[in-house]
Amino acid sequence: MPAQSKIRALLVDDEDLARHVLRELLKSHPEVEIAGECANGFEAVKAVAEQRPNLIFLDVQMPKLTGFDVLELIGTEIPVIFVTAYDQHAMRAFEVHAVDYLLKPVGRKRFEAALTRARERVAEKKPMPAELAAAARPPQQFLERVVIRDGTRVTLIPVSKLDYAEAQDDYVALASHGAKHLKQQTIASLEAALDPARFVRIHRSYIVNFERVARIEPYGKDSRLAILTDGTRLPVSRAGYARLKSLLDDRV
Amino acid sequence: MTLGLGEKELVPLREELELLQRFLAIEKVRLCERLHVDVHVEAQAQTCMLPPLLLQPLVENAIIHGIANLPAGGTVRLSAECSGGHLHLSVENSVDPDAPPPRKGGRGLTNVRQRLGARYGKEASMKTTAEEELFRVNISLPAGMADAPAQPSESELAPAKEVRL
């Protein structure tokens, strides 16, 4: 077997018993080396950076960070086999081009089929387009928290604690409790993911949490400033002001 | 045992706790060291009667909505005491402070509340408390005692004890 098709697999599941099953199933596959085991999404993000696996067995339902959150943070270059007890995530799994979707309890036959597909995918070495990860969110459901990765460290910001977001080239700076976190995402795609009843695009470069707006002041000839409860001043464009006003009218 | 429960109107707390221990043993296999359980039951409360499977959905909730969402796990605290002619039960669990509010339409709490209301009316009460990192359910119901055919043995009436799974 050529060296490049050697598989280094990462096992990610919060239940030890589930990882044990995978270990057992992998025993008859000497060509698959277990690069590491992770009991949650935080460990997984770290292990991906440090162990450089080329295949991930990924559980979906895990504490705090789901399997889909992990994918959003690590990108979709590494082939993933989802292993989950629930079938309702299957559509999302296909949207992020998972190699396969295994339902627990995992049987030997089904496992072998998934591994064969994974081997082909690893040999192809075809990276997946990064934007597919963004499609991982189910439609018609607004973001409840933002996940941010800084190296191997992962931060979660519940949207209720997000004060505002500022566009910075290909990044958005997310302001929460006086701290700013950079995330590689366009402000437009963030806006689309947030609940429009709670977040307003007040400017080309700014989205604000409506709850944080204390007052609006005129500024210059045609524009205004939004003063937040913590004193932060953000520019409001004419279109942004119209959006703020209509949200206010909806609420009254 | 489970099938037989439906026929019983009320069971002594001791029996409900035995059943819970079995349920917790299964969850323990799933969650391993992430699940800590503290049970603190007053000796006198052991023989108090309550509707069967009243506590089970509460403990199940504590695990599904609480402990299972915490990467480092947490503790489920169950306590029972008898005072003022009432049995006071509380189920408490750690929660992730950043978790989105639980989705509506859950049946567990509603069912328990309705069962209490149907049987005891205003004599029983149920209260939930949600703090930053803690969720607690308090139940109070009239403390009927088991019609003990014989005095419970000393071993059955063990003093309040803490069980750590």
CSV table of C-alpha atoms in Angstrom, one decimal:
chain,number,residue,atom,x,y,z
A,1,MET,CA,0.0,0.0,0.0
A,2,PRO,CA,1.4,3.4,-1.0
A,3,ALA,CA,2.4,5.6,1.9
A,4,GLN,CA,0.0,8.4,1.1
A,5,SER,CA,-3.1,6.2,1.5
A,6,LYS,CA,-2.2,5.4,5.1
A,7,ILE,CA,-5.1,6.6,7.1
A,8,ARG,CA,-4.7,8.5,10.4
A,9,ALA,CA,-8.1,8.6,12.0
A,10,LEU,CA,-9.4,10.7,14.8
A,11,LEU,CA,-12.2,9.3,16.9
A,12,VAL,CA,-14.6,12.0,18.3
A,13,ASP,CA,-17.4,11.0,20.6
A,14,ASP,CA,-18.4,12.1,24.1
A,15,GLU,CA,-19.2,8.5,25.1
A,16,ASP,CA,-16.3,6.3,25.8
A,17,LEU,CA,-18.3,3.2,25.0
A,18,ALA,CA,-19.0,4.6,21.4
A,19,ARG,CA,-15.2,5.2,20.9
A,20,HIS,CA,-14.6,1.7,22.2
A,21,VAL,CA,-16.8,0.2,19.5
A,22,LEU,CA,-15.0,2.1,16.8
A,23,ARG,CA,-11.6,1.0,18.2
A,24,GLU,CA,-12.8,-2.6,18.1
A,25,LEU,CA,-14.1,-2.3,14.5
A,26,LEU,CA,-10.8,-0.7,13.4
A,27,LYS,CA,-8.7,-3.5,14.9
A,28,SER,CA,-8.9,-5.6,11.7
A,29,HIS,CA,-7.6,-2.6,9.7
A,30,PRO,CA,-3.9,-2.2,10.3
A,31,GLU,CA,-3.8,0.4,7.5
A,32,VAL,CA,-5.8,2.7,9.8
A,33,GLU,CA,-3.9,4.2,12.6
A,34,ILE,CA,-5.8,5.9,15.4
A,35,ALA,CA,-4.3,9.4,15.6
A,36,GLY,CA,-6.2,10.3,18.7
A,37,GLU,CA,-9.5,10.2,20.6
A,38,CYS,CA,-11.5,13.1,21.8
A,39,ALA,CA,-14.4,13.3,24.2
A,40,ASN,CA,-15.7,16.7,23.0
A,41,GLY,CA,-15.6,19.2,20.3
A,42,PHE,CA,-13.0,21.4,22.0
A,43,GLU,CA,-10.6,18.5,22.1
A,44,ALA,CA,-11.4,17.7,18.5
A,45,VAL,CA,-10.5,21.1,17.2
A,46,LYS,CA,-7.2,21.0,19.1
A,47,ALA,CA,-6.4,17.4,18.0
A,48,VAL,CA,-7.1,18.3,14.3
A,49,ALA,CA,-4.5,21.1,14.5
A,50,GLU,CA,-1.9,19.0,16.4
A,51,GLN,CA,-2.4,15.4,15.1
A,52,ARG,CA,-3.3,16.3,11.4
A,53,PRO,CA,-5.6,13.3,10.9
A,54,ASN,CA,-6.8,12.6,7.4
A,55,LEU,CA,-10.1,11.0,8.5
A,56,ILE,CA,-12.5,11.9,11.3
A,57,PHE,CA,-15.2,9.8,12.9
A,58,LEU,CA,-17.4,12.5,14.3
A,59,ASP,CA,-20.3,12.3,16.7
A,60,VAL,CA,-23.0,15.0,16.3
A,61,GLN,CA,-24.6,15.4,19.7
A,62,MET,CA,-21.8,16.4,22.1
A,63,PRO,CA,-21.7,18.9,25.0
A,64,LYS,CA,-21.5,22.6,23.9
A,65,LEU,CA,-19.9,22.0,20.6
A,66,THR,CA,-21.8,19.8,18.1
A,67,GLY,CA,-20.1,17.8,15.4
A,68,PHE,CA,-21.3,20.5,12.9
A,69,ASP,CA,-19.7,23.2,15.0
A,70,VAL,CA,-16.5,21.3,14.9
A,71,LEU,CA,-16.7,21.2,11.1
A,72,GLU,CA,-17.4,24.9,10.9
A,73,LEU,CA,-14.2,25.5,12.9
A,74,ILE,CA,-11.9,23.1,11.2
A,75,GLY,CA,-13.1,23.5,7.6
A,76,THR,CA,-14.1,20.6,5.4
A,77,GLU,CA,-10.8,19.6,4.0
A,78,ILE,CA,-10.6,16.4,6.1
A,79,PRO,CA,-13.0,13.6,5.1
A,80,VAL,CA,-15.6,13.0,7.9
A,81,ILE,CA,-17.7,10.0,8.7
A,82,PHE,CA,-20.5,11.0,11.0
A,83,VAL,CA,-21.4,8.5,13.7
A,84,THR,CA,-24.6,9.4,15.5
A,85,ALA,CA,-27.6,7.9,17.2
A,86,TYR,CA,-30.0,10.2,15.3
A,87,ASP,CA,-31.1,10.1,11.7
A,88,GLN,CA,-32.4,13.7,11.6
A,89,HIS,CA,-28.9,15.1,10.9
A,90,ALA,CA,-28.4,13.1,7.7
A,91,MET,CA,-29.4,16.0,5.3
A,92,ARG,CA,-27.0,18.4,6.9
A,93,ALA,CA,-24.3,15.7,6.7
A,94,PHE,CA,-24.8,15.4,3.0
A,95,GLU,CA,-24.7,19.2,2.6
A,96,VAL,CA,-21.2,19.3,4.1
A,97,HIS,CA,-20.2,16.4,1.9
A,98,ALA,CA,-19.6,13.8,4.6
A,99,VAL,CA,-18.0,10.6,3.4
A,100,ASP,CA,-20.7,8.7,5.2
A,101,TYR,CA,-23.3,8.8,7.9
A,102,LEU,CA,-23.3,5.9,10.3
A,103,LEU,CA,-26.2,5.2,12.7
A,104,LYS,CA,-25.5,3.8,16.1
A,105,PRO,CA,-25.3,1.0,16.9
A,106,VAL,CA,-22.7,0.7,14.2
A,107,GLY,CA,-22.7,-2.7,12.5
A,108,ARG,CA,-19.5,-4.3,11.0
A,109,LYS,CA,-20.9,-4.4,7.4
A,110,ARG,CA,-22.0,-0.8,7.3
A,111,PHE,CA,-18.7,0.3,8.9
A,112,GLU,CA,-16.7,-1.5,6.3
A,113,ALA,CA,-18.6,0.2,3.5
A,114,ALA,CA,-18.0,3.6,5.1
A,115,LEU,CA,-14.3,2.9,5.5
A,116,THR,CA,-14.0,1.9,1.8
A,117,ARG,CA,-15.6,5.1,0.8
A,118,ALA,CA,-13.3,7.0,3.1
A,119,ARG,CA,-10.2,5.3,1.7
A,120,GLU,CA,-11.2,6.5,-1.8
A,121,ARG,CA,-11.8,10.0,-0.5
A,122,VAL,CA,-8.4,10.1,1.2
A,123,ALA,CA,-6.7,8.9,-1.9
A,124,GLU,CA,-8.4,11.6,-4.0
A,125,LYS,CA,-7.2,14.3,-1.6
A,126,LYS,CA,-9.7,16.6,-3.0
A,127,PRO,CA,-10.3,19.5,-0.6
A,128,MET,CA,-13.9,20.5,-0.1
A,129,PRO,CA,-14.8,24.1,-0.7
A,130,ALA,CA,-14.8,26.0,2.6
A,131,GLU,CA,-18.2,27.6,2.2
A,132,LEU,CA,-19.9,24.2,2.5
A,133,ALA,CA,-19.3,24.4,6.2
A,134,ALA,CA,-21.5,27.4,6.4
A,135,ALA,CA,-24.3,25.4,4.8
A,136,ALA,CA,-24.1,23.1,7.8
A,137,ARG,CA,-26.7,25.1,9.7
A,138,PRO,CA,-30.3,24.0,9.1
A,139,PRO,CA,-32.4,26.5,7.2
A,140,GLN,CA,-35.0,28.6,8.9
A,141,GLN,CA,-33.2,28.5,12.2
A,142,PHE,CA,-31.3,31.4,13.5
A,143,LEU,CA,-27.9,31.3,15.1
A,144,GLU,CA,-28.0,30.8,18.8
A,145,ARG,CA,-24.3,31.2,19.4
A,146,VAL,CA,-21.3,32.0,17.4
A,147,VAL,CA,-18.3,29.6,17.5
A,148,ILE,CA,-14.8,31.2,17.1
A,149,ARG,CA,-11.5,29.5,16.8
A,150,ASP,CA,-8.2,31.1,17.8
A,151,GLY,CA,-5.5,28.6,17.0
A,152,THR,CA,-6.5,25.6,19.1
A,153,ARG,CA,-8.7,27.6,21.4
A,154,VAL,CA,-12.4,27.7,20.9
A,155,THR,CA,-14.7,30.4,22.2
A,156,LEU,CA,-18.5,30.3,22.2
A,157,ILE,CA,-20.5,33.5,22.3
A,158,PRO,CA,-24.3,33.1,22.8
A,159,VAL,CA,-25.9,35.7,20.5
A,160,SER,CA,-27.6,37.3,23.6
A,161,LYS,CA,-24.1,38.3,24.7
A,162,LEU,CA,-23.1,39.6,21.3
A,163,ASP,CA,-23.1,43.4,21.5
A,164,TYR,CA,-22.2,44.2,17.9
A,165,ALA,CA,-20.2,42.9,14.9
A,166,GLU,CA,-17.9,45.0,12.8
A,167,ALA,CA,-16.7,44.0,9.3
A,168,GLN,CA,-12.9,43.9,8.9
A,169,ASP,CA,-12.1,42.8,5.3
A,170,ASP,CA,-12.7,39.0,5.2
A,171,TYR,CA,-13.3,38.9,9.0
A,172,VAL,CA,-15.9,40.1,11.4
A,173,ALA,CA,-14.9,41.4,14.8
A,174,LEU,CA,-17.5,40.2,17.4
A,175,ALA,CA,-17.8,42.5,20.4
A,176,SER,CA,-19.0,40.9,23.6
A,177,HIS,CA,-18.5,42.2,27.2
A,178,GLY,CA,-15.9,44.7,26.0
A,179,ALA,CA,-13.7,42.0,24.3
A,180,LYS,CA,-13.4,41.6,20.5
A,181,HIS,CA,-13.1,38.2,18.8
A,182,LEU,CA,-12.1,37.8,15.1
A,183,LYS,CA,-13.9,35.3,13.0
A,184,GLN,CA,-13.3,34.6,9.3
A,185,GLN,CA,-16.7,35.3,7.9
A,186,THR,CA,-18.3,38.0,5.9
A,187,ILE,CA,-20.6,40.4,7.6
A,188,ALA,CA,-23.3,39.6,5.1
A,189,SER,CA,-23.3,35.9,5.9
A,190,LEU,CA,-23.3,36.6,9.6
A,191,GLU,CA,-26.3,39.0,9.1
A,192,ALA,CA,-28.1,36.3,7.2
A,193,ALA,CA,-27.6,33.8,10.1
A,194,LEU,CA,-28.8,36.1,12.9
A,195,ASP,CA,-32.4,36.7,13.9
A,196,PRO,CA,-33.5,39.9,12.1
A,197,ALA,CA,-35.9,40.6,15.0
A,198,ARG,CA,-32.8,41.0,17.3
A,199,PHE,CA,-30.0,42.1,15.1
A,200,VAL,CA,-29.9,45.1,12.7
A,201,ARG,CA,-27.5,45.9,10.0
A,202,ILE,CA,-27.1,49.6,10.9
A,203,HIS,CA,-24.2,50.3,8.5
A,204,ARG,CA,-22.3,48.6,5.7
A,205,SER,CA,-19.8,47.6,8.3
A,206,TYR,CA,-21.9,47.1,11.4
A,207,ILE,CA,-24.5,44.8,12.8
A,208,VAL,CA,-25.9,45.7,16.3
A,209,ASN,CA,-27.8,43.8,18.9
A,210,PHE,CA,-31.0,45.8,19.1
A,211,GLU,CA,-31.2,45.3,22.9
A,212,ARG,CA,-27.9,47.1,23.3
A,213,VAL,CA,-29.0,50.3,21.6
A,214,ALA,CA,-29.5,53.0,24.2
A,215,ARG,CA,-30.2,55.9,21.9
A,216,ILE,CA,-29.6,57.4,18.4
A,217,GLU,CA,-28.0,60.8,17.9
A,218,PRO,CA,-27.7,62.9,14.8
A,219,TYR,CA,-24.2,63.0,13.4
A,220,GLY,CA,-23.2,65.2,10.5
A,221,LYS,CA,-25.5,66.0,7.7
A,222,ASP,CA,-27.0,62.7,6.7
A,223,SER,CA,-25.9,60.2,9.3
A,224,ARG,CA,-26.5,59.2,12.8
A,225,LEU,CA,-24.7,57.5,15.7
A,226,ALA,CA,-26.0,54.6,17.7
A,227,ILE,CA,-25.0,54.9,21.4
A,228,LEU,CA,-24.9,51.5,23.0
A,229,THR,CA,-25.7,50.8,26.7
A,230,ASP,CA,-21.9,50.5,27.4
A,231,GLY,CA,-21.2,53.8,25.7
A,232,THR,CA,-19.9,52.4,22.4
A,233,ARG,CA,-20.6,54.7,19.5
A,234,LEU,CA,-21.4,53.1,16.1
A,235,PRO,CA,-22.1,54.8,12.8
A,236,VAL,CA,-25.6,54.4,11.4
A,237,SER,CA,-26.2,54.9,7.7
A,238,ARG,CA,-29.4,56.2,6.2
A,239,ALA,CA,-30.6,52.7,5.2
A,240,GLY,CA,-29.5,51.4,8.6
A,241,TYR,CA,-31.6,54.0,10.3
A,242,ALA,CA,-34.6,53.0,8.3
A,243,ARG,CA,-34.1,49.4,9.3
A,244,LEU,CA,-33.8,50.4,13.0
A,245,LYS,CA,-36.9,52.4,12.8
A,246,SER,CA,-39.0,49.7,11.2
A,247,LEU,CA,-37.8,47.2,13.8
A,248,LEU,CA,-38.8,49.7,16.5
A,249,ASP,CA,-42.2,50.2,14.8
A,250,ASP,CA,-42.7,46.4,14.8
A,251,ARG,CA,-42.0,46.3,18.5
A,252,VAL,CA,-44.3,49.1,19.6
B,1,MET,CA,-41.1,-4.6,38.5
B,2,THR,CA,-41.7,-1.8,36.1
B,3,LEU,CA,-44.8,-3.4,34.7
B,4,GLY,CA,-46.2,-3.9,38.1
B,5,LEU,CA,-45.8,-0.3,39.0
B,6,GLY,CA,-48.8,0.9,36.9
B,7,GLU,CA,-51.1,-1.0,39.2
B,8,LYS,CA,-49.9,0.6,42.3
B,9,GLU,CA,-51.4,3.9,43.3
B,10,LEU,CA,-48.5,5.0,45.5
B,11,VAL,CA,-45.1,3.6,46.3
B,12,PRO,CA,-42.7,4.2,49.2
B,13,LEU,CA,-39.9,6.6,48.3
B,14,ARG,CA,-37.5,3.8,49.0
B,15,GLU,CA,-38.8,1.9,46.0
B,16,GLU,CA,-38.7,4.9,43.7
B,17,LEU,CA,-35.1,5.4,44.7
B,18,GLU,CA,-34.2,1.8,43.9
B,19,LEU,CA,-35.6,2.2,40.5
B,20,LEU,CA,-33.7,5.5,40.0
B,21,GLN,CA,-30.4,3.9,41.0
B,22,ARG,CA,-30.9,1.4,38.1
B,23,PHE,CA,-31.6,4.2,35.7
B,24,LEU,CA,-28.6,6.1,36.9
B,25,ALA,CA,-26.4,3.1,36.6
B,26,ILE,CA,-27.2,3.0,32.8
B,27,GLU,CA,-26.5,6.8,32.4
B,28,LYS,CA,-23.3,6.2,34.3
B,29,VAL,CA,-22.2,3.8,31.6
B,30,ARG,CA,-22.9,6.5,29.0
B,31,LEU,CA,-21.4,9.5,30.8
B,32,CYS,CA,-18.7,7.8,32.9
B,33,GLU,CA,-17.0,10.2,35.2
B,34,ARG,CA,-18.9,13.2,33.8
B,35,LEU,CA,-21.9,12.1,35.9
B,36,HIS,CA,-21.8,12.6,39.7
B,37,VAL,CA,-24.8,11.8,41.8
B,38,ASP,CA,-25.5,12.9,45.3
B,39,VAL,CA,-28.5,11.3,47.0
B,40,HIS,CA,-29.4,12.6,50.4
B,41,VAL,CA,-32.5,11.1,51.9
B,42,GLU,CA,-33.7,11.5,55.4
B,43,ALA,CA,-34.4,8.1,57.1
B,44,GLN,CA,-38.0,9.2,57.9
B,45,ALA,CA,-38.6,10.1,54.2
B,46,GLN,CA,-37.8,6.6,53.0
B,47,THR,CA,-41.2,5.3,53.9
B,48,CYS,CA,-43.2,8.3,52.6
B,49,MET,CA,-45.5,7.4,49.8
B,50,LEU,CA,-45.5,9.1,46.4
B,51,PRO,CA,-46.9,8.4,42.9
B,52,PRO,CA,-44.6,5.9,41.1
B,53,LEU,CA,-42.1,7.3,38.6
B,54,LEU,CA,-42.6,10.8,39.8
B,55,LEU,CA,-38.9,11.5,40.2
B,56,GLN,CA,-37.6,9.5,37.2
B,57,PRO,CA,-38.5,12.1,34.5
B,58,LEU,CA,-37.0,14.9,36.7
B,59,VAL,CA,-33.7,13.0,37.0
B,60,GLU,CA,-33.8,12.1,33.3
B,61,ASN,CA,-34.2,15.9,32.5
B,62,ALA,CA,-31.4,16.8,34.8
B,63,ILE,CA,-29.1,14.5,32.8
B,64,ILE,CA,-30.3,15.2,29.3
B,65,HIS,CA,-30.7,19.0,29.6
B,66,GLY,CA,-28.0,19.5,32.3
B,67,ILE,CA,-25.1,17.1,32.7
B,68,ALA,CA,-25.0,15.9,29.1
B,69,ASN,CA,-24.3,19.4,27.8
B,70,LEU,CA,-21.3,19.9,30.1
B,71,PRO,CA,-17.9,18.8,28.6
B,72,ALA,CA,-16.6,18.3,32.1
B,73,GLY,CA,-19.8,16.9,33.5
B,74,GLY,CA,-21.6,17.9,36.7
B,75,THR,CA,-23.6,16.7,39.6
B,76,VAL,CA,-27.2,15.6,40.0
B,77,ARG,CA,-28.4,16.2,43.6
B,78,LEU,CA,-31.4,14.5,44.9
B,79,SER,CA,-32.7,15.1,48.4
B,80,ALA,CA,-35.8,14.2,50.3
B,81,GLU,CA,-37.0,15.1,53.8
B,82,CYS,CA,-40.1,14.9,55.8
B,83,SER,CA,-41.4,17.9,57.8
B,84,GLY,CA,-44.7,19.5,58.7
B,85,GLY,CA,-46.6,16.5,57.3
B,86,HIS,CA,-45.2,17.0,53.9
B,87,LEU,CA,-42.6,15.2,51.9
B,88,HIS,CA,-40.1,17.6,50.3
B,89,LEU,CA,-38.2,16.5,47.3
B,90,SER,CA,-35.6,18.3,45.3
B,91,VAL,CA,-33.7,17.4,42.2
B,92,GLU,CA,-30.9,19.8,41.3
B,93,ASN,CA,-28.4,19.7,38.5
B,94,SER,CA,-25.6,21.8,37.0
B,95,VAL,CA,-26.3,23.5,33.7
B,96,ASP,CA,-24.2,25.2,31.0
B,97,PRO,CA,-24.7,28.9,31.6
B,98,ASP,CA,-24.2,29.6,27.9
B,99,ALA,CA,-26.7,27.0,26.7
B,100,PRO,CA,-29.7,28.4,24.7
B,101,PRO,CA,-32.9,28.4,26.7
B,102,PRO,CA,-34.5,24.9,26.6
B,103,ARG,CA,-37.0,24.5,23.8
B,104,LYS,CA,-40.6,24.7,24.7
B,105,GLY,CA,-43.0,21.8,24.6
B,106,GLY,CA,-41.1,19.5,26.9
B,107,ARG,CA,-43.4,17.0,28.5
B,108,GLY,CA,-41.5,15.9,31.6
B,109,LEU,CA,-42.1,18.8,33.9
B,110,THR,CA,-45.7,19.4,32.7
B,111,ASN,CA,-46.6,15.7,33.3
B,112,VAL,CA,-45.2,15.7,36.8
B,113,ARG,CA,-47.1,18.9,37.6
B,114,GLN,CA,-50.3,17.5,36.3
B,115,ARG,CA,-50.0,14.3,38.1
B,116,LEU,CA,-49.4,16.1,41.4
B,117,GLY,CA,-52.3,18.4,40.7
B,118,ALA,CA,-54.7,15.6,39.8
B,119,ARG,CA,-53.9,13.6,42.9
B,120,TYR,CA,-53.3,16.2,45.6
B,121,GLY,CA,-54.8,19.4,44.3
B,122,LYS,CA,-53.5,22.4,46.3
B,123,GLU,CA,-51.9,20.1,48.9
B,124,ALA,CA,-48.9,19.6,46.6
B,125,SER,CA,-46.7,22.1,45.0
B,126,MET,CA,-43.9,22.1,42.4
B,127,LYS,CA,-41.4,24.9,41.8
B,128,THR,CA,-38.6,25.2,39.4
B,129,THR,CA,-35.6,27.5,39.9
B,130,ALA,CA,-33.2,28.4,37.1
B,131,GLU,CA,-30.0,30.0,38.1
B,132,GLU,CA,-26.9,30.8,36.1
B,133,GLU,CA,-25.3,27.4,36.5
B,134,LEU,CA,-28.0,25.4,38.3
B,135,PHE,CA,-31.5,24.1,37.7
B,136,ARG,CA,-33.6,22.9,40.5
B,137,VAL,CA,-37.1,21.4,40.9
B,138,ASN,CA,-38.7,21.4,44.3
B,139,ILE,CA,-41.7,19.3,45.1
B,140,SER,CA,-43.8,19.1,48.2
B,141,LEU,CA,-46.6,16.7,48.7
B,142,PRO,CA,-48.6,15.3,51.7
B,143,ALA,CA,-46.5,12.7,53.4
B,144,GLY,CA,-48.6,9.6,53.6
B,145,MET,CA,-46.7,6.8,55.3
B,146,ALA,CA,-46.4,3.3,54.0
B,147,ASP,CA,-48.8,0.9,55.6
B,148,ALA,CA,-45.9,-1.0,57.0
B,149,PRO,CA,-47.1,-4.5,57.8
B,150,ALA,CA,-44.1,-4.9,60.0
B,151,GLN,CA,-41.7,-2.4,61.3
B,152,PRO,CA,-39.0,-1.8,58.7
B,153,SER,CA,-35.8,-3.4,59.7
B,154,GLU,CA,-32.8,-1.3,60.9
B,155,SER,CA,-31.0,-1.9,57.6
B,156,GLU,CA,-34.0,-0.6,55.6
B,157,LEU,CA,-34.2,2.4,57.8
B,158,ALA,CA,-30.6,3.3,57.3
B,159,PRO,CA,-29.8,6.8,58.5
B,160,ALA,CA,-29.5,9.5,55.8
B,161,LYS,CA,-26.7,8.5,53.6
B,162,GLU,CA,-24.9,9.9,50.6
B,163,VAL,CA,-24.5,7.7,47.7
B,164,ARG,CA,-21.8,8.5,45.2
B,165,LEU,CA,-22.0,6.6,41.9
